[in-house]
Amino acid sequence: MSAHGSMQEPAPASRMALPGWGRVLVVVAHPDDESFGLGAVISAFAADDVVVDVLCLTRGEASTLHGVEGDLATIREHELRAAADALGARGVDLRALPDGGLAGLDHAIIDREVERAVAATRPDGILTFDTTGISGHPDHVAATDAAVRVAARHGLGVLAWTLPEEICAKLDDDGYAGFLGRPASKSISS
């Protein structure tokens, strides 16, 4: 009951664990990163009427995982836009920085792309991978680092997807090696 004697609706389950942001900018390195791990969070934000925009820094043209005929950059752009739409994102900003080469770029180049997206979308916070890049992929790490730097400059919160070490060990046991986790007992701050 509230102070005025009326019952209040409980917060939606998805909102209980998520920041109370009205606008979110998702910063990822490759098409598919928005779905891989971040998809459930994007969908939960969108279900709570949060405006979600996705910034993808590369076109994913260097992927070796696809095995589909055609121009990979075009195919992956279509997949990114379809996935973002299905997850409830308002829009996608796809940049053309070098896939597989983000870590080799001057930080200012990547930061400038994130700064442009922040100026265009005016988010309350940024959603990205944690500083391990989840898989240690240098592009993931570079995208996250840029997102964290830009967020700090603008006083924005950062929500980072992190895997507990125990989950990574289980994935490794099941044949899905390469994930990097954090101790479950420690929280991460940026």
PDB file of C-alpha atoms in Angstrom:
ATOM      1  CA  MET A   1       0.000   0.000   0.000  1.00  0.00           C
ATOM      2  CA  SER A   2       1.213   3.472  -0.725  1.00  0.00           C
ATOM      3  CA  ALA A   3       1.127   6.334   1.750  1.00  0.00           C
ATOM      4  CA  HIS A   4      -2.249   7.284   0.232  1.00  0.00           C
ATOM      5  CA  GLY A   5      -3.747   3.852   0.900  1.00  0.00           C
ATOM      6  CA  SER A   6      -3.845   2.489  -2.673  1.00  0.00           C
ATOM      7  CA  MET A   7      -2.039  -0.598  -3.913  1.00  0.00           C
ATOM      8  CA  GLN A   8       0.798  -0.072  -6.345  1.00  0.00           C
ATOM      9  CA  GLU A   9       1.585  -2.309  -9.257  1.00  0.00           C
ATOM     10  CA  PRO A  10       4.801  -4.294  -8.822  1.00  0.00           C
ATOM     11  CA  ALA A  11       7.611  -3.472 -11.208  1.00  0.00           C
ATOM     12  CA  PRO A  12       7.824  -5.786 -14.228  1.00  0.00           C
ATOM     13  CA  ALA A  13      10.163  -8.721 -13.564  1.00  0.00           C
ATOM     14  CA  SER A  14      12.579  -7.542 -16.244  1.00  0.00           C
ATOM     15  CA  ARG A  15      12.760  -4.083 -14.674  1.00  0.00           C
ATOM     16  CA  MET A  16      13.677  -5.433 -11.238  1.00  0.00           C
ATOM     17  CA  ALA A  17      17.161  -6.388 -12.408  1.00  0.00           C
ATOM     18  CA  LEU A  18      17.729  -3.676 -15.011  1.00  0.00           C
ATOM     19  CA  PRO A  19      18.596  -0.014 -14.555  1.00  0.00           C
ATOM     20  CA  GLY A  20      15.675   2.394 -14.836  1.00  0.00           C
ATOM     21  CA  TRP A  21      16.889   3.925 -18.069  1.00  0.00           C
ATOM     22  CA  GLY A  22      14.509   5.309 -20.691  1.00  0.00           C
ATOM     23  CA  ARG A  23      17.014   5.096 -23.571  1.00  0.00           C
ATOM     24  CA  VAL A  24      19.825   2.586 -24.057  1.00  0.00           C
ATOM     25  CA  LEU A  25      22.673   2.474 -26.551  1.00  0.00           C
ATOM     26  CA  VAL A  26      24.024  -1.014 -27.244  1.00  0.00           C
ATOM     27  CA  VAL A  27      27.668  -0.950 -28.381  1.00  0.00           C
ATOM     28  CA  VAL A  28      29.005  -4.056 -30.130  1.00  0.00           C
ATOM     29  CA  ALA A  29      31.790  -4.946 -32.521  1.00  0.00           C
ATOM     30  CA  HIS A  30      30.080  -7.348 -34.956  1.00  0.00           C
ATOM     31  CA  PRO A  31      26.694  -8.239 -36.368  1.00  0.00           C
ATOM     32  CA  ASP A  32      25.458 -11.093 -34.125  1.00  0.00           C
ATOM     33  CA  ASP A  33      26.980  -9.611 -30.942  1.00  0.00           C
ATOM     34  CA  GLU A  34      23.628  -7.898 -30.294  1.00  0.00           C
ATOM     35  CA  SER A  35      21.964 -11.318 -30.125  1.00  0.00           C
ATOM     36  CA  PHE A  36      24.788 -13.322 -28.591  1.00  0.00           C
ATOM     37  CA  GLY A  37      24.395 -12.708 -24.881  1.00  0.00           C
ATOM     38  CA  LEU A  38      22.848  -9.254 -25.117  1.00  0.00           C
ATOM     39  CA  GLY A  39      19.649 -10.314 -26.878  1.00  0.00           C
ATOM     40  CA  ALA A  40      17.696 -11.155 -23.738  1.00  0.00           C
ATOM     41  CA  VAL A  41      18.662  -7.855 -22.111  1.00  0.00           C
ATOM     42  CA  ILE A  42      17.761  -5.854 -25.224  1.00  0.00           C
ATOM     43  CA  SER A  43      14.436  -7.662 -25.407  1.00  0.00           C
ATOM     44  CA  ALA A  44      13.731  -7.046 -21.707  1.00  0.00           C
ATOM     45  CA  PHE A  45      14.471  -3.345 -22.063  1.00  0.00           C
ATOM     46  CA  ALA A  46      12.266  -3.111 -25.163  1.00  0.00           C
ATOM     47  CA  ALA A  47       9.442  -4.981 -23.403  1.00  0.00           C
ATOM     48  CA  ASP A  48       9.543  -2.256 -20.732  1.00  0.00           C
ATOM     49  CA  ASP A  49       9.160   0.448 -23.408  1.00  0.00           C
ATOM     50  CA  VAL A  50      12.810   1.493 -23.175  1.00  0.00           C
ATOM     51  CA  VAL A  51      14.125   2.951 -26.435  1.00  0.00           C
ATOM     52  CA  VAL A  52      17.036   0.768 -27.553  1.00  0.00           C
ATOM     53  CA  ASP A  53      19.476   1.673 -30.310  1.00  0.00           C
ATOM     54  CA  VAL A  54      22.309  -0.564 -31.513  1.00  0.00           C
ATOM     55  CA  LEU A  55      25.720   0.677 -32.636  1.00  0.00           C
ATOM     56  CA  CYS A  56      27.674  -2.020 -34.456  1.00  0.00           C
ATOM     57  CA  LEU A  57      31.220  -0.917 -35.264  1.00  0.00           C
ATOM     58  CA  THR A  58      32.057  -3.379 -38.083  1.00  0.00           C
ATOM     59  CA  ARG A  59      30.148  -5.017 -40.899  1.00  0.00           C
ATOM     60  CA  GLY A  60      31.398  -8.469 -39.872  1.00  0.00           C
ATOM     61  CA  GLU A  61      32.964  -9.108 -43.248  1.00  0.00           C
ATOM     62  CA  ALA A  62      35.927 -11.106 -41.884  1.00  0.00           C
ATOM     63  CA  SER A  63      33.847 -13.836 -40.220  1.00  0.00           C
ATOM     64  CA  THR A  64      34.829 -17.414 -40.922  1.00  0.00           C
ATOM     65  CA  LEU A  65      31.687 -18.834 -39.331  1.00  0.00           C
ATOM     66  CA  HIS A  66      29.102 -18.078 -41.966  1.00  0.00           C
ATOM     67  CA  GLY A  67      29.590 -20.443 -44.923  1.00  0.00           C
ATOM     68  CA  VAL A  68      26.867 -18.755 -47.007  1.00  0.00           C
ATOM     69  CA  GLU A  69      27.245 -17.676 -50.608  1.00  0.00           C
ATOM     70  CA  GLY A  70      27.112 -13.935 -51.288  1.00  0.00           C
ATOM     71  CA  ASP A  71      28.611 -10.721 -49.988  1.00  0.00           C
ATOM     72  CA  LEU A  72      29.138 -11.418 -46.303  1.00  0.00           C
ATOM     73  CA  ALA A  73      28.966  -7.747 -45.259  1.00  0.00           C
ATOM     74  CA  THR A  74      25.552  -7.399 -46.932  1.00  0.00           C
ATOM     75  CA  ILE A  75      24.255 -10.676 -45.516  1.00  0.00           C
ATOM     76  CA  ARG A  76      25.385  -9.830 -41.994  1.00  0.00           C
ATOM     77  CA  GLU A  77      23.896  -6.325 -42.216  1.00  0.00           C
ATOM     78  CA  HIS A  78      20.538  -7.833 -43.135  1.00  0.00           C
ATOM     79  CA  GLU A  79      20.809 -10.331 -40.263  1.00  0.00           C
ATOM     80  CA  LEU A  80      21.783  -7.579 -37.797  1.00  0.00           C
ATOM     81  CA  ARG A  81      18.843  -5.402 -38.751  1.00  0.00           C
ATOM     82  CA  ALA A  82      16.413  -8.338 -38.636  1.00  0.00           C
ATOM     83  CA  ALA A  83      17.702  -9.456 -35.233  1.00  0.00           C
ATOM     84  CA  ALA A  84      17.585  -5.944 -33.782  1.00  0.00           C
ATOM     85  CA  ASP A  85      14.027  -5.562 -35.052  1.00  0.00           C
ATOM     86  CA  ALA A  86      12.995  -8.918 -33.568  1.00  0.00           C
ATOM     87  CA  LEU A  87      14.545  -7.930 -30.220  1.00  0.00           C
ATOM     88  CA  GLY A  88      12.599  -4.657 -30.206  1.00  0.00           C
ATOM     89  CA  ALA A  89      15.400  -2.200 -30.914  1.00  0.00           C
ATOM     90  CA  ARG A  90      14.378   1.137 -32.413  1.00  0.00           C
ATOM     91  CA  GLY A  91      17.290   1.315 -34.803  1.00  0.00           C
ATOM     92  CA  VAL A  92      20.709   0.147 -35.907  1.00  0.00           C
ATOM     93  CA  ASP A  93      23.728   2.277 -36.714  1.00  0.00           C
ATOM     94  CA  LEU A  94      26.153   0.082 -38.653  1.00  0.00           C
ATOM     95  CA  ARG A  95      29.651   1.428 -39.110  1.00  0.00           C
ATOM     96  CA  ALA A  96      32.403   0.114 -41.389  1.00  0.00           C
ATOM     97  CA  LEU A  97      35.470  -0.058 -39.161  1.00  0.00           C
ATOM     98  CA  PRO A  98      37.712  -3.028 -40.032  1.00  0.00           C
ATOM     99  CA  ASP A  99      36.380  -6.373 -38.826  1.00  0.00           C
ATOM    100  CA  GLY A 100      39.202  -8.066 -36.956  1.00  0.00           C
ATOM    101  CA  GLY A 101      41.073  -4.775 -36.768  1.00  0.00           C
ATOM    102  CA  LEU A 102      39.427  -2.707 -34.023  1.00  0.00           C
ATOM    103  CA  ALA A 103      42.189  -3.422 -31.516  1.00  0.00           C
ATOM    104  CA  GLY A 104      44.768  -2.048 -33.941  1.00  0.00           C
ATOM    105  CA  LEU A 105      42.997   1.276 -34.391  1.00  0.00           C
ATOM    106  CA  ASP A 106      43.786   4.403 -32.445  1.00  0.00           C
ATOM    107  CA  HIS A 107      41.331   4.617 -29.536  1.00  0.00           C
ATOM    108  CA  ALA A 108      40.214   8.033 -30.736  1.00  0.00           C
ATOM    109  CA  ILE A 109      38.792   6.521 -33.944  1.00  0.00           C
ATOM    110  CA  ILE A 110      36.564   4.058 -32.115  1.00  0.00           C
ATOM    111  CA  ASP A 111      35.653   6.571 -29.422  1.00  0.00           C
ATOM    112  CA  ARG A 112      34.558   9.030 -32.127  1.00  0.00           C
ATOM    113  CA  GLU A 113      32.097   6.457 -33.518  1.00  0.00           C
ATOM    114  CA  VAL A 114      30.635   5.825 -30.057  1.00  0.00           C
ATOM    115  CA  GLU A 115      30.518   9.598 -29.386  1.00  0.00           C
ATOM    116  CA  ARG A 116      28.510  10.104 -32.592  1.00  0.00           C
ATOM    117  CA  ALA A 117      26.030   7.422 -31.561  1.00  0.00           C
ATOM    118  CA  VAL A 118      25.690   8.924 -28.070  1.00  0.00           C
ATOM    119  CA  ALA A 119      25.021  12.359 -29.599  1.00  0.00           C
ATOM    120  CA  ALA A 120      22.427  10.906 -31.974  1.00  0.00           C
ATOM    121  CA  THR A 121      20.557   8.707 -29.473  1.00  0.00           C
ATOM    122  CA  ARG A 122      21.072  10.556 -26.141  1.00  0.00           C
ATOM    123  CA  PRO A 123      21.042   7.361 -24.042  1.00  0.00           C
ATOM    124  CA  ASP A 124      20.700   7.154 -20.293  1.00  0.00           C
ATOM    125  CA  GLY A 125      23.111   4.220 -20.301  1.00  0.00           C
ATOM    126  CA  ILE A 126      25.168   1.877 -22.445  1.00  0.00           C
ATOM    127  CA  LEU A 127      24.847  -1.905 -22.777  1.00  0.00           C
ATOM    128  CA  THR A 128      27.908  -3.850 -23.929  1.00  0.00           C
ATOM    129  CA  PHE A 129      30.072  -6.914 -23.215  1.00  0.00           C
ATOM    130  CA  ASP A 130      32.242  -6.900 -20.112  1.00  0.00           C
ATOM    131  CA  THR A 131      35.901  -5.908 -20.362  1.00  0.00           C
ATOM    132  CA  THR A 132      36.980  -9.483 -21.174  1.00  0.00           C
ATOM    133  CA  GLY A 133      34.974  -9.238 -24.374  1.00  0.00           C
ATOM    134  CA  ILE A 134      33.307 -12.485 -23.153  1.00  0.00           C
ATOM    135  CA  SER A 135      35.514 -14.471 -25.534  1.00  0.00           C
ATOM    136  CA  GLY A 136      38.657 -12.362 -25.393  1.00  0.00           C
ATOM    137  CA  HIS A 137      38.108 -11.364 -29.028  1.00  0.00           C
ATOM    138  CA  PRO A 138      40.186  -8.208 -29.548  1.00  0.00           C
ATOM    139  CA  ASP A 139      37.319  -6.484 -31.398  1.00  0.00           C
ATOM    140  CA  HIS A 140      34.929  -7.175 -28.507  1.00  0.00           C
ATOM    141  CA  VAL A 141      37.446  -5.822 -26.002  1.00  0.00           C
ATOM    142  CA  ALA A 142      38.105  -2.698 -28.107  1.00  0.00           C
ATOM    143  CA  ALA A 143      34.364  -2.003 -28.530  1.00  0.00           C
ATOM    144  CA  THR A 144      33.747  -2.404 -24.801  1.00  0.00           C
ATOM    145  CA  ASP A 145      36.729  -0.240 -23.878  1.00  0.00           C
ATOM    146  CA  ALA A 146      35.488   2.546 -26.157  1.00  0.00           C
ATOM    147  CA  ALA A 147      31.956   2.275 -24.764  1.00  0.00           C
ATOM    148  CA  VAL A 148      33.273   2.533 -21.194  1.00  0.00           C
ATOM    149  CA  ARG A 149      35.523   5.518 -21.996  1.00  0.00           C
ATOM    150  CA  VAL A 150      32.738   7.424 -23.739  1.00  0.00           C
ATOM    151  CA  ALA A 151      30.223   6.573 -21.013  1.00  0.00           C
ATOM    152  CA  ALA A 152      32.630   7.919 -18.375  1.00  0.00           C
ATOM    153  CA  ARG A 153      33.031  11.183 -20.302  1.00  0.00           C
ATOM    154  CA  HIS A 154      29.253  11.624 -20.433  1.00  0.00           C
ATOM    155  CA  GLY A 155      28.456  10.368 -16.933  1.00  0.00           C
ATOM    156  CA  LEU A 156      26.473   7.430 -18.344  1.00  0.00           C
ATOM    157  CA  GLY A 157      26.026   4.110 -16.622  1.00  0.00           C
ATOM    158  CA  VAL A 158      27.315   0.949 -18.259  1.00  0.00           C
ATOM    159  CA  LEU A 159      25.567  -2.403 -18.041  1.00  0.00           C
ATOM    160  CA  ALA A 160      27.992  -5.129 -19.096  1.00  0.00           C
ATOM    161  CA  TRP A 161      27.179  -8.749 -19.865  1.00  0.00           C
ATOM    162  CA  THR A 162      29.427 -10.939 -17.757  1.00  0.00           C
ATOM    163  CA  LEU A 163      29.689 -14.706 -17.454  1.00  0.00           C
ATOM    164  CA  PRO A 164      30.510 -16.370 -14.137  1.00  0.00           C
ATOM    165  CA  GLU A 165      33.669 -18.525 -14.234  1.00  0.00           C
ATOM    166  CA  GLU A 166      31.605 -21.572 -13.275  1.00  0.00           C
ATOM    167  CA  ILE A 167      29.461 -21.176 -16.403  1.00  0.00           C
ATOM    168  CA  CYS A 168      32.568 -20.812 -18.563  1.00  0.00           C
ATOM    169  CA  ALA A 169      34.005 -24.002 -17.058  1.00  0.00           C
ATOM    170  CA  LYS A 170      30.747 -25.848 -17.829  1.00  0.00           C
ATOM    171  CA  LEU A 171      30.727 -24.509 -21.385  1.00  0.00           C
ATOM    172  CA  ASP A 172      34.343 -25.608 -21.776  1.00  0.00           C
ATOM    173  CA  ASP A 173      33.438 -29.097 -20.476  1.00  0.00           C
ATOM    174  CA  ASP A 174      30.634 -29.226 -23.040  1.00  0.00           C
ATOM    175  CA  GLY A 175      33.010 -28.357 -25.897  1.00  0.00           C
ATOM    176  CA  TYR A 176      32.385 -24.610 -26.100  1.00  0.00           C
ATOM    177  CA  ALA A 177      35.843 -23.343 -25.209  1.00  0.00           C
ATOM    178  CA  GLY A 178      37.054 -19.776 -25.244  1.00  0.00           C
ATOM    179  CA  PHE A 179      34.675 -17.976 -22.919  1.00  0.00           C
ATOM    180  CA  LEU A 180      36.168 -15.757 -20.231  1.00  0.00           C
ATOM    181  CA  GLY A 181      34.368 -15.391 -16.948  1.00  0.00           C
ATOM    182  CA  ARG A 182      34.537 -13.566 -13.661  1.00  0.00           C
ATOM    183  CA  PRO A 183      34.329 -14.911 -10.122  1.00  0.00           C
ATOM    184  CA  ALA A 184      30.626 -15.080  -9.257  1.00  0.00           C
ATOM    185  CA  SER A 185      31.242 -13.567  -5.836  1.00  0.00           C
ATOM    186  CA  LYS A 186      32.725 -10.333  -7.163  1.00  0.00           C
ATOM    187  CA  SER A 187      30.895  -7.514  -8.817  1.00  0.00           C
ATOM    188  CA  ILE A 188      32.428  -5.506 -11.611  1.00  0.00           C
ATOM    189  CA  SER A 189      32.399  -1.757 -11.799  1.00  0.00           C
ATOM    190  CA  SER A 190      33.663   0.513 -14.495  1.00  0.00           C
TER     191      SER A 190
END
